[in-house]
Amino acid sequence: MWSDGLAPLMVLSGPSGAGKTTILTGLIQRTGWPIRQSVSATTRPPRAGEVPGVHYHFLDRAAFEAEVQAGGFLEHAVVHGHLYGTLVRTVEDNSRDGRATVLAIDVQGFRKVRGRRPVDSSVFVSVPLPELEKRLRLRGMDSEEAIARRLANARGELAASGEYDEILENRELEAAIEKLAMIWERFFHMEA
Ligand code: 5GP
């Protein structure tokens, strides 16, 4: 199905609130391409409406650390004061199903993954900071303290955007989906 027989691995980074998941969901709906966003593990408590196993695997610290000891993570990092990590088995299960895997992870996670595995495409989703602040507030899911922490982190992440293959400005959702489709098109011209 894939040119070299291996399903591609993509990384999508960018500050939380930049729209990574929204763009990706829109792309999958529009194109029908066999892409799956990897479900990460985290010690962050679930937000209202988040479903275990769908949005994240929610683990307590002891369970997360046991998984680290067992070598279960492709990468893990502390983000906004909580542990987040990509499970090796999630990526492997995806590839076995013949799907491209997208890791929506932070800059630290990207650096770790690319040191361990070839990353076929890395895209940094960026958004101007005032716009980001507005979105985080509109989302209404975070405390003032959490918003301040996310904004401080965003500044640091923006500084690393040059490490990615592509920078995708998310000013308008439809245009961002279109741009990502153009960036990834070459992976999805498959023979049945
Ligand atoms: P949120 O708490 O808003 O769901 O996610 C916060 C940030 O954590 C995301 O913007 C993303 O960059 C990062 N993140 C989510 N999952 C992972 C993961 O598995 N590994 C790493 N390194 N970062 C992650």
Short mmCIF file of C-alpha atoms and ligand atoms in Angstrom, two decimals:
data_model
loop_
_atom_site.label_atom_id
_atom_site.label_comp_id
_atom_site.label_asym_id
_atom_site.label_seq_id
_atom_site.Cartn_x
_atom_site.Cartn_y
_atom_site.Cartn_z
CA MET A 1 0.00 0.00 0.00
CA TRP A 2 2.82 2.41 0.89
CA SER A 3 5.72 3.06 -1.43
CA ASP A 4 8.30 1.43 0.85
CA GLY A 5 5.84 -0.89 2.59
CA LEU A 6 5.82 1.14 5.80
CA ALA A 7 3.00 3.40 6.88
CA PRO A 8 4.32 6.95 7.34
CA LEU A 9 4.86 8.58 10.71
CA MET A 10 4.03 12.27 10.95
CA VAL A 11 4.51 14.75 13.75
CA LEU A 12 2.22 17.71 14.29
CA SER A 13 3.39 20.16 16.94
CA GLY A 14 2.44 23.64 17.99
CA PRO A 15 1.14 25.37 21.08
CA SER A 16 -1.96 23.90 22.69
CA GLY A 17 -4.92 25.81 21.29
CA ALA A 18 -3.21 26.25 17.89
CA GLY A 19 -5.70 23.85 16.37
CA LYS A 20 -3.68 20.68 15.67
CA THR A 21 -6.49 18.22 16.37
CA THR A 22 -9.16 20.36 14.67
CA ILE A 23 -7.08 20.66 11.48
CA LEU A 24 -6.29 16.96 11.50
CA THR A 25 -9.91 15.92 12.05
CA GLY A 26 -11.00 18.22 9.22
CA LEU A 27 -8.32 16.78 6.94
CA ILE A 28 -9.37 13.19 7.61
CA GLN A 29 -13.05 14.04 7.05
CA ARG A 30 -12.33 15.85 3.83
CA THR A 31 -9.89 13.39 2.25
CA GLY A 32 -10.77 10.03 3.80
CA TRP A 33 -7.04 9.31 3.94
CA PRO A 34 -6.08 6.42 6.23
CA ILE A 35 -4.61 8.52 9.02
CA ARG A 36 -4.98 8.02 12.73
CA GLN A 37 -3.95 10.41 15.45
CA SER A 38 -2.08 8.48 18.10
CA VAL A 39 -3.84 8.43 21.48
CA SER A 40 -1.26 9.51 24.05
CA ALA A 41 -1.06 8.67 27.72
CA THR A 42 -1.14 11.49 30.25
CA THR A 43 -1.28 12.13 33.97
CA ARG A 44 -3.38 15.27 33.32
CA PRO A 45 -6.89 14.87 34.73
CA PRO A 46 -9.60 14.53 32.07
CA ARG A 47 -11.47 17.68 31.03
CA ALA A 48 -15.25 17.64 30.81
CA GLY A 49 -16.27 15.60 27.78
CA GLU A 50 -12.94 13.82 27.37
CA VAL A 51 -13.29 10.08 26.96
CA PRO A 52 -10.59 7.69 28.28
CA GLY A 53 -8.99 5.76 25.43
CA VAL A 54 -10.35 8.22 22.85
CA HIS A 55 -8.77 11.55 23.78
CA TYR A 56 -6.05 10.16 26.03
CA HIS A 57 -5.22 7.16 28.13
CA PHE A 58 -5.51 8.81 31.54
CA LEU A 59 -3.00 7.25 33.93
CA ASP A 60 -2.00 8.08 37.47
CA ARG A 61 1.63 8.91 38.06
CA ALA A 62 2.54 5.44 39.35
CA ALA A 63 1.01 3.72 36.32
CA PHE A 64 2.72 6.17 33.95
CA GLU A 65 6.09 5.63 35.63
CA ALA A 66 5.66 1.86 35.52
CA GLU A 67 5.06 2.16 31.75
CA VAL A 68 8.26 4.24 31.45
CA GLN A 69 10.21 1.54 33.33
CA ALA A 70 8.75 -1.15 31.08
CA GLY A 71 9.97 0.73 27.98
CA GLY A 72 6.42 1.28 26.79
CA PHE A 73 6.95 4.82 25.53
CA LEU A 74 8.41 5.94 22.21
CA GLU A 75 8.82 9.31 23.96
CA HIS A 76 7.50 11.06 27.01
CA ALA A 77 7.84 14.55 28.43
CA VAL A 78 6.54 16.92 31.05
CA VAL A 79 4.18 19.45 29.43
CA HIS A 80 2.41 22.14 31.46
CA GLY A 81 3.35 20.28 34.64
CA HIS A 82 1.89 16.91 33.60
CA LEU A 83 3.42 13.83 32.01
CA TYR A 84 2.47 13.02 28.43
CA GLY A 85 3.76 10.16 26.30
CA THR A 86 3.40 8.26 23.04
CA LEU A 87 2.95 4.52 23.55
CA VAL A 88 5.05 2.29 21.29
CA ARG A 89 2.19 -0.20 20.97
CA THR A 90 -0.22 2.48 19.74
CA VAL A 91 2.10 3.41 16.87
CA GLU A 92 2.77 -0.26 16.07
CA ASP A 93 -0.93 -1.21 16.07
CA ASN A 94 -1.63 1.67 13.72
CA SER A 95 1.09 0.70 11.26
CA ARG A 96 -0.13 -2.88 11.28
CA ASP A 97 -3.57 -1.60 10.28
CA GLY A 98 -1.90 0.18 7.33
CA ARG A 99 -2.61 3.65 8.62
CA ALA A 100 -0.37 6.67 8.74
CA THR A 101 0.17 7.75 12.33
CA VAL A 102 0.12 11.37 13.38
CA LEU A 103 1.70 12.26 16.70
CA ALA A 104 0.27 15.53 18.04
CA ILE A 105 3.07 16.13 20.51
CA ASP A 106 5.18 18.98 21.85
CA VAL A 107 8.65 20.05 20.73
CA GLN A 108 10.46 17.95 23.36
CA GLY A 109 8.53 14.89 22.20
CA PHE A 110 9.39 15.58 18.54
CA ARG A 111 13.10 15.82 19.36
CA LYS A 112 12.99 12.48 21.15
CA VAL A 113 11.02 10.70 18.43
CA ARG A 114 13.26 11.88 15.59
CA GLY A 115 16.27 10.57 17.53
CA ARG A 116 14.74 7.10 17.57
CA ARG A 117 12.77 6.72 14.35
CA PRO A 118 12.57 8.29 10.91
CA VAL A 119 9.84 10.93 10.93
CA ASP A 120 8.35 11.21 7.42
CA SER A 121 6.88 14.68 7.86
CA SER A 122 7.00 17.21 10.67
CA VAL A 123 4.66 20.18 10.69
CA PHE A 124 4.55 23.01 13.20
CA VAL A 125 1.13 24.65 13.54
CA SER A 126 1.59 28.26 14.52
CA VAL A 127 -0.78 30.97 15.48
CA PRO A 128 -0.11 34.59 16.59
CA LEU A 129 0.07 34.80 20.40
CA PRO A 130 -2.86 37.24 20.87
CA GLU A 131 -5.05 34.93 18.77
CA LEU A 132 -3.87 31.94 20.80
CA GLU A 133 -4.78 33.65 24.05
CA LYS A 134 -8.25 34.38 22.70
CA ARG A 135 -8.74 30.73 21.70
CA LEU A 136 -7.58 29.37 25.03
CA ARG A 137 -10.07 31.64 26.78
CA LEU A 138 -12.90 30.77 24.40
CA ARG A 139 -12.21 27.08 24.94
CA GLY A 140 -13.08 27.77 28.57
CA MET A 141 -11.41 24.59 29.73
CA ASP A 142 -8.45 26.01 31.57
CA SER A 143 -7.96 28.11 34.69
CA GLU A 144 -6.23 31.51 34.41
CA GLU A 145 -3.11 29.93 35.82
CA ALA A 146 -3.20 27.15 33.23
CA ILE A 147 -3.75 29.69 30.43
CA ALA A 148 -0.75 31.73 31.59
CA ARG A 149 1.36 28.57 31.67
CA ARG A 150 0.22 27.53 28.20
CA LEU A 151 1.04 30.98 26.78
CA ALA A 152 4.51 30.98 28.32
CA ASN A 153 5.10 27.51 26.85
CA ALA A 154 3.80 28.68 23.48
CA ARG A 155 6.53 31.33 23.29
CA GLY A 156 9.18 28.66 23.84
CA GLU A 157 7.60 26.33 21.30
CA LEU A 158 7.38 29.04 18.61
CA ALA A 159 11.12 29.53 18.94
CA ALA A 160 11.65 25.89 17.90
CA SER A 161 9.38 26.01 14.85
CA GLY A 162 12.40 26.19 12.51
CA GLU A 163 13.26 22.57 13.39
CA TYR A 164 10.20 21.34 11.49
CA ASP A 165 9.88 20.53 7.77
CA GLU A 166 6.94 22.91 7.44
CA ILE A 167 5.33 25.73 9.35
CA LEU A 168 1.57 25.94 8.97
CA GLU A 169 -0.04 29.25 9.92
CA ASN A 170 -3.51 28.53 11.22
CA ARG A 171 -5.34 31.80 10.62
CA GLU A 172 -8.37 30.28 8.97
CA LEU A 173 -9.38 26.65 9.46
CA GLU A 174 -10.37 25.71 5.90
CA ALA A 175 -7.19 27.21 4.46
CA ALA A 176 -5.09 25.38 7.06
CA ILE A 177 -6.74 22.05 6.22
CA GLU A 178 -6.10 22.69 2.53
CA LYS A 179 -2.44 23.51 3.16
CA LEU A 180 -1.90 20.37 5.26
CA ALA A 181 -3.58 18.30 2.52
CA MET A 182 -1.06 19.72 0.02
CA ILE A 183 1.87 18.97 2.32
CA TRP A 184 0.81 15.36 2.88
CA GLU A 185 -0.67 14.56 -0.53
CA ARG A 186 2.44 12.77 -1.73
CA PHE A 187 1.99 10.05 0.94
CA PHE A 188 -1.54 9.16 -0.10
CA HIS A 189 -1.31 8.41 -3.78
CA MET A 190 -1.60 4.72 -3.15
CA GLU A 191 -2.38 1.76 -5.34
CA ALA A 192 -5.31 -0.24 -3.97
P1 5GP B 1 -3.61 19.17 26.28
O1 5GP B 1 -3.40 19.05 27.74
O2 5GP B 1 -4.10 20.53 25.87
O3 5GP B 1 -4.45 18.04 25.73
O4 5GP B 1 -2.19 18.98 25.59
C1 5GP B 1 -1.18 19.87 25.86
C2 5GP B 1 -0.01 19.61 24.93
O5 5GP B 1 0.62 18.38 25.26
C3 5GP B 1 -0.38 19.45 23.45
O6 5GP B 1 -0.45 20.68 22.80
C4 5GP B 1 0.72 18.60 22.91
O7 5GP B 1 1.73 19.39 22.32
C5 5GP B 1 1.30 17.91 24.13
N1 5GP B 1 1.14 16.47 24.05
C6 5GP B 1 0.00 15.74 23.93
N2 5GP B 1 0.29 14.44 23.89
C7 5GP B 1 1.63 14.31 23.97
C8 5GP B 1 2.55 13.21 23.97
O8 5GP B 1 2.19 12.05 23.87
N3 5GP B 1 3.87 13.53 24.08
C9 5GP B 1 4.33 14.79 24.19
N4 5GP B 1 5.64 14.98 24.28
N5 5GP B 1 3.50 15.86 24.19
C10 5GP B 1 2.18 15.62 24.08
#
